[in-house]
Coordinates of C-alpha atoms in Angstrom, one line a residue:
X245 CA 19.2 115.4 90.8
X246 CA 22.1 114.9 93.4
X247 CA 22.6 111.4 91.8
X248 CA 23.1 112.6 88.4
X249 CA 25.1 116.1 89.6
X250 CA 27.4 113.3 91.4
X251 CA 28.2 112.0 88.8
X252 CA 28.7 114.6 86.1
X253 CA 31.6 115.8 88.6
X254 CA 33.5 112.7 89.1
X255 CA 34.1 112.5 85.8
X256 CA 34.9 116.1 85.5
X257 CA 37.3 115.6 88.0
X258 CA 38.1 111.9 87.2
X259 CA 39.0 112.2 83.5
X260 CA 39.5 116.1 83.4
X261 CA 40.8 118.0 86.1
X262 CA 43.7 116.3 87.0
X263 CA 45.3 116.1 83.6
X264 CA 44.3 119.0 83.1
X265 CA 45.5 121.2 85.8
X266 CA 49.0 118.6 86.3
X267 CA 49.5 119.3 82.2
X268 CA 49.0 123.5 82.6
X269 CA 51.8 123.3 85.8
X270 CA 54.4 121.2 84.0
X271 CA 53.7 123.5 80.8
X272 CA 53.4 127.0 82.5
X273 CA 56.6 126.0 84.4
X274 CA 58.4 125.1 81.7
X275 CA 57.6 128.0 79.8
X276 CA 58.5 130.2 82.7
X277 CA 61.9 128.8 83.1
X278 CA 60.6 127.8 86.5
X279 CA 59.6 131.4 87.6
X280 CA 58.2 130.0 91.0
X281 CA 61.8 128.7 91.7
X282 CA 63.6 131.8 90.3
X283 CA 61.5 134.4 91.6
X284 CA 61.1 132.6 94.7
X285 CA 63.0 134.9 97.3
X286 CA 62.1 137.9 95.5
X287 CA 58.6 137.4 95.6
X288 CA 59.2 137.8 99.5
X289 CA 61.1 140.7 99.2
X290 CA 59.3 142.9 96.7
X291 CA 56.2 141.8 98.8
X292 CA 57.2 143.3 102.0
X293 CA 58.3 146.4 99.8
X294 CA 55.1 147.0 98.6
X295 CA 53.1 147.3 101.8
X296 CA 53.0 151.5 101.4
X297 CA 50.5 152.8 98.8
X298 CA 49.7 156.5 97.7
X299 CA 46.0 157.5 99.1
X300 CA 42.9 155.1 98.1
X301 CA 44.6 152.6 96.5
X302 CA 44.9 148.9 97.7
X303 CA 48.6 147.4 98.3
X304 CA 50.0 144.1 96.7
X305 CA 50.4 142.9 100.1
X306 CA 46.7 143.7 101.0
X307 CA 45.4 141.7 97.8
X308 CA 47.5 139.2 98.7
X309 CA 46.5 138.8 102.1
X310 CA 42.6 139.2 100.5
X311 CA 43.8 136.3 98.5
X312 CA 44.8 134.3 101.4
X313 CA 41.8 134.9 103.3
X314 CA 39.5 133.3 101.0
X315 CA 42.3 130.4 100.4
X316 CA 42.7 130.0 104.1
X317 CA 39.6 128.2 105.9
X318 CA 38.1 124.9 106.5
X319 CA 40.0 123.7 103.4
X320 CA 42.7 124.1 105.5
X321 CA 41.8 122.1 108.8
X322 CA 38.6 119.9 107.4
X323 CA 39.9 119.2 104.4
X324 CA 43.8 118.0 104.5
X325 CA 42.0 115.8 106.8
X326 CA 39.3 114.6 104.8
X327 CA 42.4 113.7 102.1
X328 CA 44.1 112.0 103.9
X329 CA 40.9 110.0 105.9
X330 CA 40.4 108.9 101.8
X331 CA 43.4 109.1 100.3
X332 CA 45.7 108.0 103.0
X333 CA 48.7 110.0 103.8
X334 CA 49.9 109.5 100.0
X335 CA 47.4 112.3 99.2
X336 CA 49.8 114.7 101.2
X337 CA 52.8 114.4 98.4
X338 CA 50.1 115.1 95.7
X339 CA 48.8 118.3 97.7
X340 CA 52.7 119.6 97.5
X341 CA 52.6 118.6 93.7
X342 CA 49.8 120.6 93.1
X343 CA 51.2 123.4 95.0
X344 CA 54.8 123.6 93.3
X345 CA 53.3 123.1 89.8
X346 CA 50.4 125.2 90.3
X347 CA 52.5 128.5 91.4
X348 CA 53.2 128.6 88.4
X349 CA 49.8 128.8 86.9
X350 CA 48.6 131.1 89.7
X351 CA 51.9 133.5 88.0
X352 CA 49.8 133.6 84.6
X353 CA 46.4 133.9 86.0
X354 CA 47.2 136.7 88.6
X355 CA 49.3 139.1 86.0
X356 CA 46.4 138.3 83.3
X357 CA 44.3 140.1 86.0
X358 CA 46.6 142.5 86.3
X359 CA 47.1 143.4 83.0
X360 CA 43.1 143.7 82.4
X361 CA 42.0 145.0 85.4
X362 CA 39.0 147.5 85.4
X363 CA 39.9 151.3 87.1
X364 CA 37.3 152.1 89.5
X365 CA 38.3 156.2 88.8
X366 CA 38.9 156.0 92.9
X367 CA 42.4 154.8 93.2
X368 CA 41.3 151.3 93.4
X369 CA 40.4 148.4 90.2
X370 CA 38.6 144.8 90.1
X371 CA 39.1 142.1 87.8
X372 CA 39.6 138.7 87.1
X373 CA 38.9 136.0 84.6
X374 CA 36.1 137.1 83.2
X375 CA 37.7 140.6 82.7
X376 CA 40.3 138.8 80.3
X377 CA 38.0 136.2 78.6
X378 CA 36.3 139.7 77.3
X379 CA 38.9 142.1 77.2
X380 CA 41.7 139.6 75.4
X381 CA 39.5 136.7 73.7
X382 CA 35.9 139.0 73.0
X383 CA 34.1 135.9 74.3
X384 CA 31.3 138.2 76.8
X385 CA 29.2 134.9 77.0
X386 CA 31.9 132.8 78.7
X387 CA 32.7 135.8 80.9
X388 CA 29.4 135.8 82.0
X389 CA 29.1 132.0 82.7
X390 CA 32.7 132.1 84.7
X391 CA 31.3 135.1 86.2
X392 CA 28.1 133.4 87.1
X393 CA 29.6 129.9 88.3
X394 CA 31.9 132.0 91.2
X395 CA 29.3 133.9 92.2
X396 CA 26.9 131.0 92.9
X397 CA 30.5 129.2 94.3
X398 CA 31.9 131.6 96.4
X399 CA 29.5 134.0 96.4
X400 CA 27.0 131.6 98.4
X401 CA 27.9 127.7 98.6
X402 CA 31.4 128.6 99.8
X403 CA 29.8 131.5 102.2
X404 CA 27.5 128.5 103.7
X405 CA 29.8 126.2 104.3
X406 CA 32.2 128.4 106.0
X407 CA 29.7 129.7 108.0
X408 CA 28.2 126.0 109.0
X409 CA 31.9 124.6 109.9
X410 CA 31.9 127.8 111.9
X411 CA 28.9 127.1 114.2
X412 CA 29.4 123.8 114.2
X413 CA 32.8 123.9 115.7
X414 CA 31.4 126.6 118.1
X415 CA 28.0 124.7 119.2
X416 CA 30.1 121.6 120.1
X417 CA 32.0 123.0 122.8
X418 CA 29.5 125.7 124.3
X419 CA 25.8 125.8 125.3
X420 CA 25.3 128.6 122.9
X421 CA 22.6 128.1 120.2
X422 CA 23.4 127.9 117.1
X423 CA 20.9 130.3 116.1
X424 CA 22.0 133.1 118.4
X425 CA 25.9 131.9 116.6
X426 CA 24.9 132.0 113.1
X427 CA 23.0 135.8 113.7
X428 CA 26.6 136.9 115.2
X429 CA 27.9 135.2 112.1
X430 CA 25.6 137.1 109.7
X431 CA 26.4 140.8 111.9
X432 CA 30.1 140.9 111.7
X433 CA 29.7 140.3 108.2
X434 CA 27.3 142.5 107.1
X435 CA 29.4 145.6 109.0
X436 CA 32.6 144.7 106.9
X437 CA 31.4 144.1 103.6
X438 CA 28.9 146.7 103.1
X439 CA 31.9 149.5 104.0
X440 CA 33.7 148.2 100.7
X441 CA 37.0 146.8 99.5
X442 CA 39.2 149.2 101.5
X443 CA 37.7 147.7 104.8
X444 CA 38.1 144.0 103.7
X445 CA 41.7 144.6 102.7
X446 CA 42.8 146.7 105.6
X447 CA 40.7 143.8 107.9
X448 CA 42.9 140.8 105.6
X449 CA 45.7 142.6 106.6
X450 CA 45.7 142.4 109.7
X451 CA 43.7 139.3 110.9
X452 CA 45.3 136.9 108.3
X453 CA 49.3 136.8 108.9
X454 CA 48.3 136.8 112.6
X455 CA 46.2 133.8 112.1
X456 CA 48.4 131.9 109.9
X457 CA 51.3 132.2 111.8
X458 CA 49.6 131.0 114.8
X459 CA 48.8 127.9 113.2
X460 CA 52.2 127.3 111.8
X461 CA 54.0 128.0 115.3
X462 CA 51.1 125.4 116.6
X463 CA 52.0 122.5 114.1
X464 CA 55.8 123.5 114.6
X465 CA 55.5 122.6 118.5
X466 CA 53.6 119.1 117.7
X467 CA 56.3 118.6 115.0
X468 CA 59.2 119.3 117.8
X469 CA 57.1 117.2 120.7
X470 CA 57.2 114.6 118.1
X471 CA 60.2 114.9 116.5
X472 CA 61.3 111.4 116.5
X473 CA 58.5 110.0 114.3
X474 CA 59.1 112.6 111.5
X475 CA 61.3 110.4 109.5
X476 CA 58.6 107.4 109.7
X477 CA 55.5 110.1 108.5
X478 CA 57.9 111.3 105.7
X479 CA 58.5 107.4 104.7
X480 CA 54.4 107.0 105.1
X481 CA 53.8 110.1 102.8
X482 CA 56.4 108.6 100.2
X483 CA 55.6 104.9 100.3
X484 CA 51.7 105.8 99.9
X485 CA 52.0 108.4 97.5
X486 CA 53.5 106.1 94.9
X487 CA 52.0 102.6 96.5
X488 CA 55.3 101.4 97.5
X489 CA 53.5 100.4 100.7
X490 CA 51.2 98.0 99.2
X491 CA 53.2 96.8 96.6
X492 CA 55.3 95.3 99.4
X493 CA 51.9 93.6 101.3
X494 CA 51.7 96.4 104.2
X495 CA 49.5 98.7 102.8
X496 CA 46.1 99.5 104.8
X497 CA 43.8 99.9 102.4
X498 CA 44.7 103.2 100.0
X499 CA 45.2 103.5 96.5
X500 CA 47.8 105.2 94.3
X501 CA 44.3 106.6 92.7
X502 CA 42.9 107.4 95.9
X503 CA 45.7 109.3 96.5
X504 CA 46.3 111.3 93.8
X505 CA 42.4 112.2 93.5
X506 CA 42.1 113.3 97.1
X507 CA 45.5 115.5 96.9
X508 CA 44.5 117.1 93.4
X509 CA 41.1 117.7 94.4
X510 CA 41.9 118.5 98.4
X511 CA 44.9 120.8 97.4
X512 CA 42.7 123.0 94.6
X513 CA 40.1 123.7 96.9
X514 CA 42.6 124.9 99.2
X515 CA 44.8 127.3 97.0
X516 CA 42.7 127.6 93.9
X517 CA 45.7 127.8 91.9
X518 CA 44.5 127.8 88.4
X519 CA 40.7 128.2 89.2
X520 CA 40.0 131.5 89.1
X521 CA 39.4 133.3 92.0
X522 CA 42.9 134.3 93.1
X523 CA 42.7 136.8 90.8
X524 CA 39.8 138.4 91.6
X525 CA 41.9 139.9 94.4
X526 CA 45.4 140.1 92.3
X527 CA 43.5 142.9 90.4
X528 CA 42.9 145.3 93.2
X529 CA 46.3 146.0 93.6
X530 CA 48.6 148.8 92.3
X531 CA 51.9 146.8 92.5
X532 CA 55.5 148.0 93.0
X533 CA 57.3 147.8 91.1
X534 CA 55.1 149.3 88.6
X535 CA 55.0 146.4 86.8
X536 CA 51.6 143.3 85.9
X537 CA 54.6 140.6 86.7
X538 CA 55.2 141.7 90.0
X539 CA 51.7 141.1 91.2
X540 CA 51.8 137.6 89.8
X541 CA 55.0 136.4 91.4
X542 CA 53.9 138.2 94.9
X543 CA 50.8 136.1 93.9
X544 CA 52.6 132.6 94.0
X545 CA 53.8 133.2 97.5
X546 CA 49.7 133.0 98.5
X547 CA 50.1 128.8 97.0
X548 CA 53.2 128.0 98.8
X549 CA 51.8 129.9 102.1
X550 CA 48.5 127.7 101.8
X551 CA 49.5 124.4 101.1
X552 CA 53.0 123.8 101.6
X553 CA 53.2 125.9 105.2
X554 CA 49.6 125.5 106.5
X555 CA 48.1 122.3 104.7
X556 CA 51.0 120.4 105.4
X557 CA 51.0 121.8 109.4
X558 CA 47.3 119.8 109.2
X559 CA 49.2 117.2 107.8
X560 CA 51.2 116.9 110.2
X561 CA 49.3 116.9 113.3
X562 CA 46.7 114.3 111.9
X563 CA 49.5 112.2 110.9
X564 CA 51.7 112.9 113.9
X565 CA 48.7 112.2 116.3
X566 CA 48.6 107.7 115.6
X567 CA 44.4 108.7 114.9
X568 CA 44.1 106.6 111.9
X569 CA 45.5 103.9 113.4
X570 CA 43.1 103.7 116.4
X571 CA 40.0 102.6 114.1
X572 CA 38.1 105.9 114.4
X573 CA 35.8 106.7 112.2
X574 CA 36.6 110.6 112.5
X575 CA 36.7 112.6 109.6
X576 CA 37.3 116.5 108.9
X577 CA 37.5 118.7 111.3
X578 CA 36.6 116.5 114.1
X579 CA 39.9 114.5 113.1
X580 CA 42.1 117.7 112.9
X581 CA 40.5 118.8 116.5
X582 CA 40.9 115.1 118.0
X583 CA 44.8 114.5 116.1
X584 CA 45.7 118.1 118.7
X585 CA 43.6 116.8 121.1
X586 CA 45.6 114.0 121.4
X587 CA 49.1 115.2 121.4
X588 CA 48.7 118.9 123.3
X589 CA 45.7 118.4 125.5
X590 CA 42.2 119.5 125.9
X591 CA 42.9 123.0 124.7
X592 CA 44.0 121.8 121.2
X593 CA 40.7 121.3 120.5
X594 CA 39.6 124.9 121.5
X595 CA 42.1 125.8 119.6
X596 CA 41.6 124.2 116.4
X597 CA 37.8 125.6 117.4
X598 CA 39.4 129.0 117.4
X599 CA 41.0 128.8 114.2
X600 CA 38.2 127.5 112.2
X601 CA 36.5 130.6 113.4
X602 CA 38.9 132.8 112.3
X603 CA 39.6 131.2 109.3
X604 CA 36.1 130.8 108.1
X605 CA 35.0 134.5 108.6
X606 CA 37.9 135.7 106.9
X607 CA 37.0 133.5 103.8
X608 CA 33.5 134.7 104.1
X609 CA 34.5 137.9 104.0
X610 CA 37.1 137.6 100.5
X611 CA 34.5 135.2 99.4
X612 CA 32.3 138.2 99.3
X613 CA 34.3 140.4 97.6
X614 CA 35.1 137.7 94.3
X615 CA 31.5 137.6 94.0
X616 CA 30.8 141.2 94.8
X617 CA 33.8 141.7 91.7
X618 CA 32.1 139.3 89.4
X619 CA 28.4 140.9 89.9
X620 CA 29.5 144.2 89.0
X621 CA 30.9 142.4 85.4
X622 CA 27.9 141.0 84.5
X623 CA 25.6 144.4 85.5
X624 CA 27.2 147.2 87.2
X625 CA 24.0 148.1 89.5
X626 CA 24.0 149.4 92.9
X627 CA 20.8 148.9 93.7
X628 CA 21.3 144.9 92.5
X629 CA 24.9 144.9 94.5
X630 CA 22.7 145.9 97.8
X631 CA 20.8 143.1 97.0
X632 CA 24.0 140.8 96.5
X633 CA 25.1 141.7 100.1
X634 CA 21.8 141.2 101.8
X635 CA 21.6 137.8 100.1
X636 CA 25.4 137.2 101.2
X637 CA 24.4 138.5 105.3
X638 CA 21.7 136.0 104.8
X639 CA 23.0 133.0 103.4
X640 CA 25.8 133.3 106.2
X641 CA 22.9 133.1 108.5
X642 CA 20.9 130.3 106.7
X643 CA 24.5 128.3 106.3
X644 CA 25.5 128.4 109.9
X645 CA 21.6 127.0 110.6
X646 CA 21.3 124.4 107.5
X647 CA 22.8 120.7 107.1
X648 CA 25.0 121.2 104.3
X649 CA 25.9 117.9 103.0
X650 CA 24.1 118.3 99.3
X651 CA 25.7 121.8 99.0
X652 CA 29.4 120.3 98.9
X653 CA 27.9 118.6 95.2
X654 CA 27.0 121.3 93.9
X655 CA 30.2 123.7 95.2
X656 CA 32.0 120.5 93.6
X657 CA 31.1 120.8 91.0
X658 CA 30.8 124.8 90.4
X659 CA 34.3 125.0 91.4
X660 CA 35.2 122.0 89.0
X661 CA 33.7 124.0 86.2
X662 CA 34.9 127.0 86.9
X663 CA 38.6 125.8 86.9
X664 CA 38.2 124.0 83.7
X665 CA 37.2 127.4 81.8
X666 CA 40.4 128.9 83.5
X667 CA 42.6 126.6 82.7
X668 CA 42.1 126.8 78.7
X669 CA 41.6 130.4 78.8
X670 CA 45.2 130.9 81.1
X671 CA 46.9 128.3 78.2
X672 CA 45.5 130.2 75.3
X673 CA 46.4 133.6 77.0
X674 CA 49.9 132.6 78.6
X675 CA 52.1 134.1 75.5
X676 CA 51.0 138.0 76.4
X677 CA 51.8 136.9 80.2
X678 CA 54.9 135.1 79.3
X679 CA 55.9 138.3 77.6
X680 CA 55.4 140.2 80.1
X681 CA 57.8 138.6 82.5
X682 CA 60.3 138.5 79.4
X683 CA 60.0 142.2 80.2
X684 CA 60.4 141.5 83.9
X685 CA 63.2 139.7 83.7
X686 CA 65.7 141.6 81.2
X687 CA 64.8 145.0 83.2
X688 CA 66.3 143.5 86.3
X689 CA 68.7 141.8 84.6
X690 CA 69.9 145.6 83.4
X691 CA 69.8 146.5 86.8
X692 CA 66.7 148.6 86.9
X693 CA 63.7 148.6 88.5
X694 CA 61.1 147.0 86.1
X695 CA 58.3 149.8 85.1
X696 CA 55.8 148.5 82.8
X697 CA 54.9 150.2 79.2
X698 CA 52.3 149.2 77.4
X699 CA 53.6 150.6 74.1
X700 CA 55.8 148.2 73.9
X701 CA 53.4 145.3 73.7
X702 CA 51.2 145.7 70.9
X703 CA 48.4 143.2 71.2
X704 CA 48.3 144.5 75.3
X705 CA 48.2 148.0 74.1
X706 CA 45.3 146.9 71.9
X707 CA 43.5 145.1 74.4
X708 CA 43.9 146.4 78.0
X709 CA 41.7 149.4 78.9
X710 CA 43.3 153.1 78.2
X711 CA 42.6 154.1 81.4
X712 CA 44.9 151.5 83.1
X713 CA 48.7 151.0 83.0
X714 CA 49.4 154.8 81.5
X715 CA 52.5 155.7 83.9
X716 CA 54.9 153.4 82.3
X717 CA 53.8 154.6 78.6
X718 CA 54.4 158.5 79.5
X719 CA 58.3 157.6 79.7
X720 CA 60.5 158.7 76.8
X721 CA 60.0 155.7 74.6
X722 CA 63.3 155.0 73.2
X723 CA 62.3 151.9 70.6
X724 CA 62.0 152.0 67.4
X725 CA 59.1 150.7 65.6
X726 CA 60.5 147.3 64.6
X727 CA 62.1 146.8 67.6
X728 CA 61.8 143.7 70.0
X729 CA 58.9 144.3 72.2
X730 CA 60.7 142.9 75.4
X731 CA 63.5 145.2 75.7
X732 CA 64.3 146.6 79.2
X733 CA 65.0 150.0 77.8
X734 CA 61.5 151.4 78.6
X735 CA 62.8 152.2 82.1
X736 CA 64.5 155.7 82.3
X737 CA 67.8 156.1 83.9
X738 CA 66.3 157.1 87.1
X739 CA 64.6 153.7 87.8
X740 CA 68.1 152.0 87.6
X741 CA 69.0 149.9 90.6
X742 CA 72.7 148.6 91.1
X743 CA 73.2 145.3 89.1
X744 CA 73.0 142.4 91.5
X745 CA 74.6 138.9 90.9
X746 CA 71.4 136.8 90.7
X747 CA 67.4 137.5 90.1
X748 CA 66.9 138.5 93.8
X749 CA 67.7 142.2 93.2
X750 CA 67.5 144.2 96.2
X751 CA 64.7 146.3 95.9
X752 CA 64.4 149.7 97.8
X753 CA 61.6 150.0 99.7
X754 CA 58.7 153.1 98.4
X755 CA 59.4 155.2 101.6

């Protein structure tokens, strides 16, 4: 059963995936008039702006940091590592492809959620793609099986793994049992997720900027200790990337293939851009401005964070540390802990042991919530959502205590599957989000501060629930009936900002 799952996802990823989620980049970015290039300083600004919300509801800066939490783990540390291990360090400049071109898919599928989000009637909302495969295409059945594949993915395989790299990690360097770590494990997480969203985002937001940063100022230090060789590691990224390196007769062994698999595959597992499960947490939100676009372009800063800042710090270090050329045959985190190791001392491996921890409980714990999201699609059910997070508590446990190494197939190829339904939904559903930015864009343009009205939209206005984006629509609607359904003149004269010289308006802050 292995052999033939195996199988059935290399060529889902072989002949599939990669075309398939290079093609949606180049063509969402395109038709975005490069949005994660344009928006790319405002997306920091209007993030940091959005951090106060009225009572109840969850900030664009908590979802975000939700987001992150399930994006940052052992896809972070184990798996840049495990890339580049296969791929050689060519597989690096195909992670930062990925990234780039895959903002701009993580734009669409984020404001999709956005736009089709579910009110909870308690100041807070769910969604993701299942939510718009119904809501927008009236396909339930395909809702269900996306809904199905992420909670099986996330939900549980991803839950496992986190929660075996964590014990791992933990067992090598202490005389504690693994048992007695797992059943730790398994109590933290059953205190945060069964106290609901408002705990997970508030614990997201604190836990993961803290966490990333330390691991950026980490790789920074390594980068400065080893500043010199920088130039040759960018050369070795380059060279193997495009096999420069062996077309010349040095190469050690990797292909351009090799390379571009491992970096494709490496860099989706690590920030799901265009899979999925982003926007489980993109729908919580109530963004400011009051606007679905605005969570989406917040929503590409959670890409460029992942992979281009913390992948590439792995990178780094590995590549930085001469381990590949010693003959080992370490691979995954045991390379990433040995690569510090190396360079710092001792305590880089404690460290690296510190941050798989934090990393993998805070994915765990996000991981949860796009499962716990997807369940209440398919059957909203409390009794069965009780169920959901026992199984969850207990899975963590079971993970932390199992070998794992037929669970990476099937999350392979769950994850692989899951992407492949997003991707053709997000291309079919890209004009209404495309639109939408339209909106963005000329608001800003006319100086205001973009406010979203659903009137003006009719196949939205048709599609999205009544019970969500209403503010905007109560504002004196000044169009006429034939008029273009982009123009900025939703937005009443009291929303108007003073006209700045680029995209990167200046935003006041809520308070």
């Amino acid at each position: 059963m292995s052999g033939m799952i195996d199988a059935i996802t290399s060529v889902l990823w072989g002949y599939l995936l990669i075309y398939l989620l290079l093609g949606a980049g180049v063509y969402f970015t395109l038709r975005s008039r490069f949005v994660q290039i344009r928006y790319f300083i405002h997306a920091w600004k209007i993030m940091f702006a959005s951090r106060r919300t009225e009572k109840n509801e969850v900030s664009s800066f908590q979802a975000l940091c939700t987001s992150l939490a399930a994006h940052v783990g052992t896809g972070n540390l184990a798996g840049v590592a495990i890339a580049i291990y296969i791929g050689g360090p060519g597989a690096v400049f195909w992670m930062w492809v990925v990234a780039l071109l895959g903002m701009s898919s993580s734009y669409i599928e984020n404001t999709l959620a956005q736009l089709y989000k579910t009110n909870n009637n308690d100041g807070t909302f769910r969604g993701g793609p299942a939510y718009y495969i119904q809501k927008a295409l009236g396909l339930r059945w395909l809702g269900m099986l996306f809904s199905s594949l992420l909670l099986i993915t996330f939900g549980f395989v991803f839950n496992m793994v986190h929660a075996n790299s964590v014990a791992a990690s933990v067992s090598v360097y202490t005389d504690i049992s693994i048992e007695y770590i797992g059943l730790f494990f398994a109590l933290i997480t059953c205190l945060i997720i069964f106290r609901g969203i408002h705990t997970i985002t508030r614990f997201a937001e604190i836990v993961v900027p803290f966490m990333a940063l330390g691991y950026f100022l980490i790789a920074m230090v390594v980068v400065l200790m080893r500043l010199e060789d920088i130039p040759a590691v960018l050369s070795l990224i380059i060279s193997h990337a495009f096999g420069l390196e062996q077309a010349v007769g040095g190469g050690i062994g990797y292909s351009v293939a090799q390379a571009v698999m491992q970096g494709v595959k490496r860099g989706l597992f690590s920030n799901e851009a265009g899979m999925g499960s982003g926007p489980n947490a993109a729908a919580t939100a109530t963004p400011w401005p009051h606007h679905p676009a605005a969570q989406g372009i917040i929503s590409m800063t959670s890409v460029f964070i992942d992979t281009i800042v913390i992948c590439t710090a792995t990178a780094a270090i590995v590549l930085l540390s001469g381990q590949l050329e010693t003959g080992n045959t370490l691979n995954g985190i045991q390379l990433t802990q040995a690569s510090l190791g190396s360079i710092v001392g001792p305590w880089g491996a404690w460290f690296i042991t510190g941050a798989v921890i934090l990393f993998g409980f805070t994915s765990v714990v996000a991981n949860y919530y796009y499962g716990e999201s997807n369940l209440l699609f398919m059957k909203n059910n409390r009794k069965l959502l009780f169920l959901y997070r026992l199984a969850v508590v207990t899975l963590v446990y079971l993970g932390a205590v199992s070998s794992l190494e037929s669970v990476w197939i099937l999350a392979d190829l769950s994850m692989g599957l899951m992407a492949l339904i997003n991707l053709v939904v997000i291309v079919l559903l890209s004009g209404p989000a495309l639109q939408v930015l339209k909106d963005y864009d000329q608001q800003l343009q006319a100086g205001k501060t973009p406010v979203f009205n659903r009137k003006h939209f009719p196949f939205l206005n048709q599609t999205i629930d009544s019970d969500v984006w209403t503010s905007g629509s109560d504002e004196p609607d000044d169009l006429d009936e034939g008029s273009d359904s982009t123009s900025s003149e939703a937005t009443p004269p009291e929303t108007a900002l003073p006209k700045a010289a680029d995209d990167t308006n200046q935003l006041p802050d809520r308070s």
